Amino acid sequence: MKTASMAASLLIPLCLCILLLRGASAVSDQQEAGRRDSCDRIDRRIRALEPTRRVDSEAGHTELYDDRDGQLPCAGVAAARITIQRNGLLLPSYSNSPRLAYIVHGRGIVGVVIPGCPETYQETSSSSSQEQEDDERRRRGRRGDEERRRSSEGEEEEEEETSRRSFEQSIRDEHQRITTVRQGDVVAIPAGAPFWVHNDGDSPLVAISVHDVSNSANQLDQTSRRFRLAGGQARSEGRQRYGEGESSESETERGGEESYNILSGFDTELLAESMRVSPDIARKLQGRSDKRGNIVRVRRGGLRMLRPATERVTDEEMMRGANAAAAAGNGIDEAVCLMKLRENVADPMKADLYTPNGGRITVLNSQKLPVLKLIKMSVNRGVMRRNAILAPHWNINAHAAVYATSGSARLQVVSSEGRRVFDGELRRGQMVVVPQSFAVAGRAGDEGFAWVSFQTSDGAMNAPVVGKSSALRGMPADVLANAFGVSREEARMVKFGRGQELAIFSPKSGAAARRRRSPGHRDDGVLAAPA
């Protein structure tokens, strides 16, 4: 009887585990089935995407890219364009998925808080360090005298409160590192890391943000959820559904419904006690009566924060951050706390591929920006001159969400069946997804073309069809002659027709001459139009 009881007690937890695993597997299978369905649809047609839903705030707005034919869900990404007006502040929030943001226009300040990392920017009171040491010595002396007289629990609590106030008086403020950003910068934001953005420039700050919702860091469904730490009500306008019914904003912001920050969901008294503030302050934090939205205007006088003369991590800051992280004992590697989160890809001198009459491409992967190893995404930025040709190629190990930052281009995307699933113009502000292994080629318009491509691998690679280091260049001429049914001489023309050009090809000589005579032409490899 005792043996049977023990067997039953062991079987119950085992059965529960099996049920939980089956449930989790079922959810995963449903998500995978939905993604397969989306990818099946893009085998038939791809289109250029425009923002279809907008969330307005006091000092800016967020535009969401909808997808009715499955492009973004197939690639496992969600996209949004954020505009912050002058002196606007994008309120702190975090997401269930990592993201990369490209600064299309303007400049500002970004703060990304890595949970578990120390606050290495610290502002103390105006007194000298010697005075602080003397004050601390006197406080210790008084504490020793008081401890000898202390006999009640109430006195201990009073001492604790005195010590806390003394600390607050000596530390005016402290926070983690902040980063200045400008046009052409790429910023990496890990999943679950709160961040905020302030526009301290003279013009609107515009950024295109792409979330990798298929990343392993996201344990929810393939929806990018935004968890706001501050702010009041937010309302959305435009079409209600995203893809098959999911939105790239939080669930409660769909279809114009009201949403609030996460603190508003807690009991006010519990929140007040946990923060050691009054209930009135707690109610302000919950923001139930705040109508400003997600982007607010900073009060007159601007933001006060600690900003070093240079953004390079000094030896002193490195040691302070390393020592603080080690002392915290929270398992956070100090290298993560001090990891660089920003890199500029607009500088022509940083180009990885360059064709004088064609254009340039800059690659940003985890070898250049190690934090991308955690994000598991990368970025390519390209600039093409008027009528230049984007060489036919395919992405080997990643999907690509291509966003046009200026100009226009006619792109063609071809599926595994040889079907042209996209053949159209991609204009400034539009986005198109190029799935893994689908072939793509294009030609820049009369104003040239500039783009940024968000890729779902930190080491994304592509394979050109023709040109230097291409698939056809790597095959013997006789193999090409027999494969295409052409002469050996024609096969050599196919192999070497583009000479040493790679990735971006120059247009025909007539088109190049016309471009050189055009008033907007510049010979520095940069578009005359803003990129």
Short mmCIF file of C-alpha atoms in Angstrom, two decimals:
data_model
loop_
_atom_site.label_atom_id
_atom_site.label_comp_id
_atom_site.label_asym_id
_atom_site.label_seq_id
_atom_site.Cartn_x
_atom_site.Cartn_y
_atom_site.Cartn_z
CA MET A 1 0.00 0.00 0.00
CA LYS A 2 2.82 2.35 0.93
CA THR A 3 4.65 1.52 -2.34
CA ALA A 4 1.53 2.31 -4.38
CA SER A 5 1.11 5.64 -2.61
CA MET A 6 4.73 6.59 -3.30
CA ALA A 7 4.34 5.62 -6.96
CA ALA A 8 1.21 7.76 -7.23
CA SER A 9 2.97 10.73 -5.64
CA LEU A 10 5.75 10.44 -8.22
CA LEU A 11 3.39 10.01 -11.17
CA ILE A 12 1.33 13.16 -10.44
CA PRO A 13 4.22 15.63 -10.88
CA LEU A 14 5.39 13.68 -13.95
CA CYS A 15 1.95 13.92 -15.55
CA LEU A 16 1.78 17.65 -14.80
CA CYS A 17 5.16 18.17 -16.43
CA ILE A 18 4.05 16.26 -19.52
CA LEU A 19 0.86 18.34 -19.76
CA LEU A 20 2.81 21.59 -19.41
CA LEU A 21 5.32 20.51 -22.06
CA ARG A 22 2.54 19.50 -24.42
CA GLY A 23 0.83 22.85 -23.88
CA ALA A 24 4.02 24.78 -24.56
CA SER A 25 4.69 22.63 -27.61
CA ALA A 26 1.19 23.28 -28.91
CA VAL A 27 1.66 27.05 -28.60
CA SER A 28 5.03 26.82 -30.35
CA ASP A 29 3.53 24.67 -33.11
CA GLN A 30 0.72 27.20 -33.63
CA GLN A 31 3.23 30.06 -33.91
CA GLU A 32 5.34 28.09 -36.37
CA ALA A 33 2.26 27.17 -38.41
CA GLY A 34 1.26 30.85 -38.58
CA ARG A 35 4.73 31.82 -39.73
CA ARG A 36 4.77 29.09 -42.39
CA ASP A 37 1.41 30.35 -43.67
CA SER A 38 2.83 33.88 -43.93
CA CYS A 39 5.88 32.61 -45.84
CA ASP A 40 3.64 30.61 -48.17
CA ARG A 41 1.82 33.83 -49.08
CA ILE A 42 4.98 35.76 -49.94
CA ASP A 43 5.85 33.04 -52.47
CA ARG A 44 3.00 34.53 -54.49
CA ARG A 45 3.32 38.30 -53.95
CA ILE A 46 5.32 40.92 -52.05
CA ARG A 47 4.45 44.61 -51.90
CA ALA A 48 6.06 47.83 -50.69
CA LEU A 49 4.76 48.61 -47.20
CA GLU A 50 3.55 51.99 -45.93
CA PRO A 51 2.75 52.89 -42.31
CA THR A 52 -0.97 52.22 -41.76
CA ARG A 53 -1.52 53.07 -38.11
CA ARG A 54 -0.46 56.06 -36.07
CA VAL A 55 -0.23 56.74 -32.33
CA ASP A 56 -0.25 60.47 -31.58
CA SER A 57 1.31 62.05 -28.49
CA GLU A 58 1.94 65.52 -27.12
CA ALA A 59 5.37 65.91 -28.74
CA GLY A 60 5.48 63.37 -31.55
CA HIS A 61 3.94 60.24 -33.01
CA THR A 62 4.62 56.58 -33.80
CA GLU A 63 3.72 55.06 -37.19
CA LEU A 64 3.29 51.29 -37.45
CA TYR A 65 3.96 49.22 -40.55
CA ASP A 66 1.06 46.85 -41.19
CA ASP A 67 1.36 43.73 -43.30
CA ARG A 68 -1.58 42.09 -45.04
CA ASP A 69 0.44 39.64 -47.14
CA GLY A 70 2.64 38.12 -44.44
CA GLN A 71 6.01 39.75 -45.20
CA LEU A 72 6.92 40.92 -41.71
CA PRO A 73 5.53 37.82 -39.90
CA CYS A 74 7.47 35.57 -42.31
CA ALA A 75 10.69 37.44 -41.57
CA GLY A 76 9.84 37.35 -37.86
CA VAL A 77 10.07 41.15 -37.47
CA ALA A 78 7.87 44.14 -36.65
CA ALA A 79 8.58 47.72 -37.72
CA ALA A 80 7.69 51.25 -36.65
CA ARG A 81 8.76 54.80 -37.49
CA ILE A 82 9.07 57.20 -34.54
CA THR A 83 9.05 60.99 -34.83
CA ILE A 84 10.01 63.08 -31.77
CA GLN A 85 9.51 66.81 -32.00
CA ARG A 86 12.06 69.33 -30.74
CA ASN A 87 12.49 69.03 -26.94
CA GLY A 88 10.33 65.90 -26.93
CA LEU A 89 10.95 62.91 -24.68
CA LEU A 90 10.04 59.35 -25.67
CA LEU A 91 9.02 57.92 -22.32
CA PRO A 92 10.84 54.91 -20.79
CA SER A 93 9.62 51.51 -21.94
CA TYR A 94 10.90 48.01 -22.65
CA SER A 95 9.94 45.27 -25.09
CA ASN A 96 9.77 41.49 -25.18
CA SER A 97 12.00 41.44 -28.28
CA PRO A 98 15.33 43.06 -29.19
CA ARG A 99 15.41 45.88 -31.71
CA LEU A 100 17.69 47.94 -33.92
CA ALA A 101 16.89 51.60 -34.56
CA TYR A 102 18.34 53.69 -37.40
CA ILE A 103 18.37 57.48 -37.04
CA VAL A 104 16.94 58.78 -40.32
CA HIS A 105 17.00 62.46 -39.36
CA GLY A 106 17.96 64.73 -36.48
CA ARG A 107 19.95 64.17 -33.32
CA GLY A 108 19.29 63.45 -29.66
CA ILE A 109 20.15 61.49 -26.54
CA VAL A 110 19.38 57.81 -25.90
CA GLY A 111 19.51 56.10 -22.53
CA VAL A 112 19.45 52.28 -22.42
CA VAL A 113 19.31 50.74 -18.94
CA ILE A 114 20.85 47.24 -18.79
CA PRO A 115 19.16 45.51 -15.81
CA GLY A 116 21.68 44.46 -13.17
CA CYS A 117 24.39 46.87 -14.30
CA PRO A 118 25.65 49.64 -11.97
CA GLU A 119 24.99 53.36 -12.36
CA THR A 120 28.44 54.56 -13.41
CA TYR A 121 27.44 58.22 -13.84
CA GLN A 122 27.23 59.73 -10.34
CA GLU A 123 26.81 63.30 -9.14
CA THR A 124 27.72 64.05 -5.51
CA SER A 125 27.09 67.10 -3.35
CA SER A 126 29.27 70.22 -3.74
CA SER A 127 31.28 69.54 -0.59
CA SER A 128 34.83 68.30 -0.99
CA SER A 129 35.76 64.66 -0.57
CA GLN A 130 37.64 65.52 2.65
CA GLU A 131 34.55 67.19 4.11
CA GLN A 132 32.50 64.13 3.19
CA GLU A 133 35.01 61.89 4.95
CA ASP A 134 34.93 64.11 8.07
CA ASP A 135 31.12 64.09 8.07
CA GLU A 136 31.09 60.31 7.70
CA ARG A 137 33.58 59.97 10.60
CA ARG A 138 31.41 62.18 12.82
CA ARG A 139 28.29 60.24 11.87
CA ARG A 140 30.02 56.98 12.79
CA GLY A 141 31.03 58.43 16.16
CA ARG A 142 27.49 59.54 16.90
CA ARG A 143 26.20 56.18 15.71
CA GLY A 144 28.51 54.38 18.16
CA ASP A 145 27.28 56.51 21.08
CA GLU A 146 23.66 56.01 20.07
CA GLU A 147 24.05 52.26 19.66
CA ARG A 148 25.21 51.99 23.25
CA ARG A 149 22.07 53.82 24.38
CA ARG A 150 19.71 52.11 21.97
CA SER A 151 17.32 49.67 23.57
CA SER A 152 14.18 49.66 21.44
CA GLU A 153 13.26 48.60 17.90
CA GLY A 154 11.82 52.04 17.19
CA GLU A 155 15.23 53.63 17.71
CA GLU A 156 16.77 51.17 15.22
CA GLU A 157 14.23 52.15 12.60
CA GLU A 158 14.98 55.82 13.24
CA GLU A 159 18.70 55.16 12.74
CA GLU A 160 17.97 53.39 9.48
CA GLU A 161 15.92 56.36 8.29
CA THR A 162 18.72 58.78 9.29
CA SER A 163 21.28 56.72 7.38
CA ARG A 164 19.06 56.66 4.31
CA ARG A 165 18.57 60.42 4.37
CA SER A 166 22.30 60.95 4.78
CA PHE A 167 22.93 58.86 1.66
CA GLU A 168 20.28 60.76 -0.30
CA GLN A 169 21.88 64.08 0.67
CA SER A 170 25.35 62.98 -0.45
CA ILE A 171 24.17 61.59 -3.83
CA ARG A 172 22.33 64.14 -5.96
CA ASP A 173 21.82 61.80 -8.92
CA GLU A 174 23.23 58.71 -10.58
CA HIS A 175 22.35 56.80 -13.73
CA GLN A 176 23.72 54.45 -16.34
CA ARG A 177 25.53 55.67 -19.44
CA ILE A 178 23.76 57.81 -22.01
CA THR A 179 24.56 58.03 -25.71
CA THR A 180 24.26 60.91 -28.16
CA VAL A 181 22.88 59.94 -31.57
CA ARG A 182 22.76 61.63 -34.95
CA GLN A 183 21.65 60.90 -38.49
CA GLY A 184 23.12 57.61 -39.72
CA ASP A 185 23.53 56.03 -36.27
CA VAL A 186 22.36 52.50 -35.51
CA VAL A 187 21.33 51.84 -31.89
CA ALA A 188 20.94 48.32 -30.44
CA ILE A 189 18.39 47.80 -27.66
CA PRO A 190 18.27 44.33 -26.02
CA ALA A 191 15.01 42.64 -25.05
CA GLY A 192 13.76 43.68 -21.61
CA ALA A 193 16.11 46.70 -21.42
CA PRO A 194 14.27 49.96 -20.62
CA PHE A 195 15.21 52.91 -22.83
CA TRP A 196 14.27 56.55 -23.39
CA VAL A 197 15.04 59.12 -26.08
CA HIS A 198 15.26 62.93 -25.88
CA ASN A 199 15.38 65.23 -28.89
CA ASP A 200 17.76 68.01 -27.91
CA GLY A 201 18.27 69.19 -31.49
CA ASP A 202 16.67 71.94 -33.57
CA SER A 203 14.60 69.68 -35.85
CA PRO A 204 12.43 66.56 -35.51
CA LEU A 205 14.22 63.32 -34.62
CA VAL A 206 13.05 60.50 -36.91
CA ALA A 207 14.02 56.85 -36.39
CA ILE A 208 13.00 53.59 -38.05
CA SER A 209 12.86 50.72 -35.55
CA VAL A 210 12.76 47.00 -36.36
CA HIS A 211 12.04 44.34 -33.71
CA ASP A 212 13.18 40.72 -34.09
CA VAL A 213 10.10 39.02 -32.62
CA SER A 214 11.40 35.57 -33.62
CA ASN A 215 14.47 36.03 -31.42
CA SER A 216 15.00 33.41 -28.71
CA ALA A 217 14.85 36.18 -26.09
CA ASN A 218 11.13 36.51 -26.86
CA GLN A 219 9.28 33.75 -25.00
CA LEU A 220 5.82 35.15 -25.84
CA ASP A 221 4.06 34.89 -29.19
CA GLN A 222 5.47 36.62 -32.26
CA THR A 223 4.07 40.02 -31.35
CA SER A 224 6.22 42.97 -30.32
CA ARG A 225 4.76 44.19 -27.03
CA ARG A 226 5.74 47.56 -25.61
CA PHE A 227 5.66 47.77 -21.81
CA ARG A 228 5.62 51.42 -20.77
CA LEU A 229 7.21 52.42 -17.47
CA ALA A 230 5.73 55.92 -17.52
CA GLY A 231 3.01 57.94 -19.19
CA GLY A 232 -0.75 57.99 -19.26
CA GLN A 233 -3.33 57.12 -21.86
CA ALA A 234 -2.30 56.40 -25.43
CA ARG A 235 -4.71 56.12 -28.33
CA SER A 236 -4.05 54.79 -31.83
CA GLU A 237 -5.59 55.69 -35.15
CA GLY A 238 -5.86 53.77 -38.39
CA ARG A 239 -6.42 50.15 -39.27
CA GLN A 240 -6.99 47.89 -36.30
CA ARG A 241 -5.27 44.66 -37.23
CA TYR A 242 -1.65 43.84 -37.81
CA GLY A 243 -1.07 40.94 -40.21
CA GLU A 244 -3.32 38.18 -38.95
CA GLY A 245 -4.60 40.26 -36.06
CA GLU A 246 -1.58 41.32 -34.03
CA SER A 247 -0.21 44.80 -33.52
CA SER A 248 3.36 45.93 -33.00
CA GLU A 249 2.17 48.01 -30.04
CA SER A 250 0.94 46.53 -26.78
CA GLU A 251 -2.26 44.51 -26.90
CA THR A 252 -4.36 47.17 -25.20
CA GLU A 253 -3.48 49.81 -27.82
CA ARG A 254 -5.26 48.00 -30.64
CA GLY A 255 -8.18 49.54 -32.38
CA GLY A 256 -8.06 52.85 -30.49
CA GLU A 257 -8.42 51.29 -27.05
CA GLU A 258 -6.86 53.04 -24.10
CA SER A 259 -3.66 51.77 -22.51
CA TYR A 260 -1.60 52.78 -19.48
CA ASN A 261 1.87 52.15 -18.08
CA ILE A 262 2.58 48.98 -16.11
CA LEU A 263 2.64 50.80 -12.74
CA SER A 264 -1.03 51.69 -13.16
CA GLY A 265 -1.97 48.03 -12.77
CA PHE A 266 -0.67 47.78 -9.20
CA ASP A 267 -2.54 48.69 -6.05
CA THR A 268 -1.68 52.30 -5.17
CA GLU A 269 -0.91 51.56 -1.51
CA LEU A 270 1.33 48.62 -2.42
CA LEU A 271 3.18 50.72 -5.00
CA ALA A 272 3.62 53.60 -2.54
CA GLU A 273 5.01 51.33 0.17
CA SER A 274 7.34 49.48 -2.21
CA MET A 275 8.85 52.80 -3.35
CA ARG A 276 8.70 54.53 0.03
CA VAL A 277 6.69 57.42 -1.37
CA SER A 278 3.32 58.90 -0.51
CA PRO A 279 0.12 57.58 -2.13
CA ASP A 280 -0.23 60.93 -3.95
CA ILE A 281 3.14 60.45 -5.63
CA ALA A 282 2.28 56.83 -6.44
CA ARG A 283 -0.92 57.96 -8.19
CA LYS A 284 1.11 60.40 -10.29
CA LEU A 285 3.44 57.57 -11.31
CA GLN A 286 0.45 55.49 -12.40
CA GLY A 287 -0.55 58.27 -14.79
CA ARG A 288 -4.28 57.58 -14.88
CA SER A 289 -5.04 61.25 -15.54
CA ASP A 290 -2.05 61.88 -17.85
CA LYS A 291 -3.26 62.58 -21.40
CA ARG A 292 0.11 63.37 -23.01
CA GLY A 293 0.74 59.95 -24.59
CA ASN A 294 4.07 58.19 -25.19
CA ILE A 295 6.10 61.24 -26.26
CA VAL A 296 5.91 64.28 -23.97
CA ARG A 297 7.32 67.78 -24.12
CA VAL A 298 10.11 68.44 -21.63
CA ARG A 299 9.40 71.22 -19.16
CA ARG A 300 11.00 74.62 -19.66
CA GLY A 301 14.68 74.50 -18.83
CA GLY A 302 15.35 71.16 -20.53
CA LEU A 303 16.70 67.91 -19.13
CA ARG A 304 19.49 67.95 -16.54
CA MET A 305 21.74 64.91 -16.69
CA LEU A 306 25.37 63.89 -16.39
CA ARG A 307 27.14 64.11 -19.74
CA PRO A 308 30.88 63.54 -20.13
CA ALA A 309 33.03 65.59 -22.49
CA THR A 310 33.67 62.46 -24.57
CA GLU A 311 31.69 59.28 -25.10
CA ARG A 312 34.73 57.04 -25.02
CA VAL A 313 34.76 54.75 -22.00
CA THR A 314 37.67 55.87 -19.83
CA ASP A 315 39.89 53.56 -17.79
CA GLU A 316 38.41 55.04 -14.62
CA GLU A 317 34.84 54.36 -15.74
CA MET A 318 35.81 50.86 -16.88
CA MET A 319 37.26 50.04 -13.45
CA ARG A 320 34.35 51.64 -11.59
CA GLY A 321 31.81 49.70 -13.65
CA ALA A 322 33.74 46.44 -13.34
CA ASN A 323 34.16 46.80 -9.57
CA ALA A 324 30.50 47.76 -9.06
CA ALA A 325 29.26 44.84 -11.15
CA ALA A 326 31.52 42.42 -9.28
CA ALA A 327 30.41 43.80 -5.91
CA ALA A 328 26.75 43.44 -6.89
CA GLY A 329 27.24 39.72 -7.38
CA ASN A 330 24.26 39.48 -9.71
CA GLY A 331 25.88 37.40 -12.43
CA ILE A 332 26.04 40.30 -14.90
CA ASP A 333 29.29 40.35 -16.84
CA GLU A 334 30.85 43.81 -16.60
CA ALA A 335 31.66 43.59 -20.33
CA VAL A 336 27.92 43.63 -21.02
CA CYS A 337 27.43 46.69 -18.82
CA LEU A 338 30.06 48.67 -20.73
CA MET A 339 29.24 47.31 -24.17
CA LYS A 340 28.93 49.89 -26.94
CA LEU A 341 25.35 50.18 -28.24
CA ARG A 342 25.78 52.67 -31.11
CA GLU A 343 27.66 52.86 -34.39
CA ASN A 344 27.38 55.27 -37.33
CA VAL A 345 26.95 53.78 -40.80
CA ALA A 346 26.46 57.01 -42.80
CA ASP A 347 30.13 58.04 -42.86
CA PRO A 348 31.45 57.43 -46.43
CA MET A 349 34.88 56.60 -45.02
CA LYS A 350 33.40 53.56 -43.27
CA ALA A 351 32.10 52.00 -46.49
CA ASP A 352 32.98 48.33 -46.98
CA LEU A 353 32.10 48.17 -50.69
CA TYR A 354 32.58 51.10 -53.07
CA THR A 355 32.13 51.59 -56.81
CA PRO A 356 33.13 55.13 -57.96
CA ASN A 357 30.27 55.53 -60.45
CA GLY A 358 27.87 53.23 -58.67
CA GLY A 359 27.72 53.79 -54.92
CA ARG A 360 28.70 52.25 -51.62
CA ILE A 361 27.54 49.79 -48.96
CA THR A 362 28.43 49.81 -45.26
CA VAL A 363 28.04 46.58 -43.29
CA LEU A 364 27.44 46.60 -39.52
CA ASN A 365 27.62 43.15 -37.93
CA SER A 366 28.68 41.63 -34.59
CA GLN A 367 32.36 41.80 -35.55
CA LYS A 368 32.11 45.61 -35.65
CA LEU A 369 29.51 46.05 -32.89
CA PRO A 370 29.71 43.08 -30.47
CA VAL A 371 26.34 43.79 -28.82
CA LEU A 372 24.73 42.57 -32.05
CA LYS A 373 25.79 39.08 -30.95
CA LEU A 374 23.12 39.40 -28.23
CA ILE A 375 20.60 41.12 -30.48
CA LYS A 376 21.20 38.56 -33.29
CA MET A 377 20.60 41.22 -35.95
CA SER A 378 22.76 43.27 -38.30
CA VAL A 379 22.43 46.26 -40.63
CA ASN A 380 23.54 47.18 -44.14
CA ARG A 381 23.33 50.76 -45.36
CA GLY A 382 23.65 51.53 -49.06
CA VAL A 383 23.82 54.63 -51.26
CA MET A 384 23.38 54.35 -55.05
CA ARG A 385 23.97 57.03 -57.63
CA ARG A 386 21.43 57.87 -60.28
CA ASN A 387 20.60 54.84 -62.48
CA ALA A 388 23.19 52.64 -60.73
CA ILE A 389 22.39 48.93 -60.55
CA LEU A 390 22.10 46.81 -57.41
CA ALA A 391 23.72 43.55 -58.47
CA PRO A 392 21.52 40.43 -58.48
CA HIS A 393 22.16 38.56 -55.21
CA TRP A 394 20.50 36.57 -52.43
CA ASN A 395 20.74 36.60 -48.64
CA ILE A 396 22.37 33.39 -47.46
CA ASN A 397 21.34 33.20 -43.81
CA ALA A 398 18.88 35.99 -43.03
CA HIS A 399 15.70 37.80 -43.99
CA ALA A 400 16.12 41.50 -44.80
CA ALA A 401 13.66 44.34 -44.10
CA VAL A 402 14.71 47.08 -46.52
CA TYR A 403 13.72 50.68 -45.67
CA ALA A 404 14.19 53.50 -48.20
CA THR A 405 15.71 56.59 -46.54
CA SER A 406 15.84 58.78 -49.66
CA GLY A 407 15.31 58.65 -53.41
CA SER A 408 13.72 55.65 -55.09
CA ALA A 409 14.62 52.43 -56.87
CA ARG A 410 12.88 49.81 -58.95
CA LEU A 411 13.42 46.46 -57.25
CA GLN A 412 12.69 42.95 -58.42
CA VAL A 413 12.48 39.95 -56.07
CA VAL A 414 12.36 36.37 -57.41
CA SER A 415 11.20 33.25 -55.55
CA SER A 416 12.52 29.67 -55.72
CA GLU A 417 10.05 28.93 -58.56
CA GLY A 418 11.57 31.70 -60.67
CA ARG A 419 8.43 33.81 -60.11
CA ARG A 420 8.83 37.57 -59.83
CA VAL A 421 7.03 38.16 -56.52
CA PHE A 422 7.89 41.86 -56.38
CA ASP A 423 8.46 44.21 -59.28
CA GLY A 424 7.91 47.81 -58.31
CA GLU A 425 9.25 51.07 -57.02
CA LEU A 426 10.45 51.46 -53.44
CA ARG A 427 10.18 55.12 -52.41
CA ARG A 428 11.36 57.08 -49.40
CA GLY A 429 9.56 55.94 -46.23
CA GLN A 430 8.49 52.57 -47.70
CA MET A 431 9.68 49.14 -46.59
CA VAL A 432 9.88 45.76 -48.32
CA VAL A 433 10.95 42.36 -46.99
CA VAL A 434 13.40 40.26 -49.00
CA PRO A 435 13.11 36.69 -47.65
CA GLN A 436 16.13 34.46 -47.13
CA SER A 437 17.48 33.00 -50.39
CA PHE A 438 15.08 35.01 -52.60
CA ALA A 439 17.05 36.73 -55.40
CA VAL A 440 16.89 40.53 -55.60
CA ALA A 441 18.16 43.16 -58.05
CA GLY A 442 17.33 46.78 -58.72
CA ARG A 443 18.09 50.09 -60.38
CA ALA A 444 18.25 53.50 -58.68
CA GLY A 445 15.89 56.24 -59.85
CA ASP A 446 16.75 59.66 -61.23
CA GLU A 447 17.33 61.03 -57.71
CA GLY A 448 19.55 58.14 -56.66
CA PHE A 449 18.61 55.74 -53.87
CA ALA A 450 19.65 55.27 -50.24
CA TRP A 451 18.45 52.51 -47.95
CA VAL A 452 19.04 50.71 -44.69
CA SER A 453 18.51 46.95 -44.45
CA PHE A 454 17.74 45.25 -41.12
CA GLN A 455 18.80 41.59 -41.22
CA THR A 456 17.79 38.76 -38.90
CA SER A 457 21.33 37.48 -38.23
CA ASP A 458 24.27 39.17 -36.51
CA GLY A 459 26.53 37.74 -39.21
CA ALA A 460 24.29 38.09 -42.26
CA MET A 461 25.90 37.17 -45.59
CA ASN A 462 24.82 37.56 -49.19
CA ALA A 463 25.87 35.90 -52.42
CA PRO A 464 26.11 37.96 -55.64
CA VAL A 465 25.10 36.26 -58.87
CA VAL A 466 27.48 38.22 -61.11
CA GLY A 467 30.48 40.48 -60.66
CA LYS A 468 33.61 40.10 -58.55
CA SER A 469 33.51 37.22 -56.00
CA SER A 470 30.15 36.05 -57.40
CA ALA A 471 28.58 32.63 -57.86
CA LEU A 472 29.07 32.66 -61.64
CA ARG A 473 32.61 34.03 -61.40
CA GLY A 474 33.52 31.04 -59.24
CA MET A 475 32.48 28.45 -61.86
CA PRO A 476 34.53 27.24 -64.86
CA ALA A 477 33.55 28.83 -68.17
CA ASP A 478 32.75 25.41 -69.68
CA VAL A 479 30.32 24.66 -66.87
CA LEU A 480 28.47 27.91 -67.63
CA ALA A 481 28.58 27.26 -71.38
CA ASN A 482 26.92 23.86 -70.96
CA ALA A 483 24.52 25.00 -68.24
CA PHE A 484 23.16 27.96 -70.26
CA GLY A 485 23.63 26.50 -73.73
CA VAL A 486 25.97 29.29 -74.87
CA SER A 487 29.40 29.38 -76.46
CA ARG A 488 32.53 29.41 -74.35
CA GLU A 489 33.22 33.00 -75.41
CA GLU A 490 29.72 34.05 -74.37
CA ALA A 491 30.25 32.27 -71.06
CA ARG A 492 33.41 34.34 -70.52
CA MET A 493 31.40 37.51 -71.21
CA VAL A 494 28.90 36.45 -68.53
CA LYS A 495 31.70 35.80 -66.05
CA PHE A 496 33.85 38.88 -66.66
CA GLY A 497 31.43 41.42 -68.15
CA ARG A 498 31.42 43.50 -64.92
CA GLY A 499 35.18 43.35 -64.41
CA GLN A 500 36.12 44.09 -60.80
CA GLU A 501 32.81 45.70 -59.82
CA LEU A 502 31.11 44.27 -56.73
CA ALA A 503 27.60 44.65 -55.26
CA ILE A 504 26.72 48.01 -56.91
CA PHE A 505 27.32 48.39 -60.64
CA SER A 506 27.82 51.64 -62.54
CA PRO A 507 25.17 52.50 -65.16
CA LYS A 508 25.80 52.56 -68.91
CA SER A 509 28.27 55.21 -70.04
CA GLY A 510 25.51 57.38 -71.52
CA ALA A 511 23.58 57.40 -68.26
CA ALA A 512 26.77 58.13 -66.31
CA ALA A 513 27.54 61.09 -68.57
CA ARG A 514 24.05 62.47 -68.10
CA ARG A 515 24.45 62.10 -64.35
CA ARG A 516 27.75 63.98 -64.36
CA ARG A 517 26.08 66.86 -66.19
CA SER A 518 23.17 67.00 -63.73
CA PRO A 519 23.26 69.96 -61.25
CA GLY A 520 22.65 67.77 -58.21
CA HIS A 521 25.63 65.49 -58.88
CA ARG A 522 28.45 65.22 -56.34
CA ASP A 523 31.65 63.23 -56.77
CA ASP A 524 32.19 62.33 -53.10
CA GLY A 525 30.10 59.16 -53.16
CA VAL A 526 27.22 60.83 -51.31
CA LEU A 527 23.74 61.50 -52.64
CA ALA A 528 22.83 65.14 -53.12
CA ALA A 529 19.51 64.32 -51.45
CA PRO A 530 19.56 63.72 -47.67
CA ALA A 531 20.07 60.08 -46.72
#
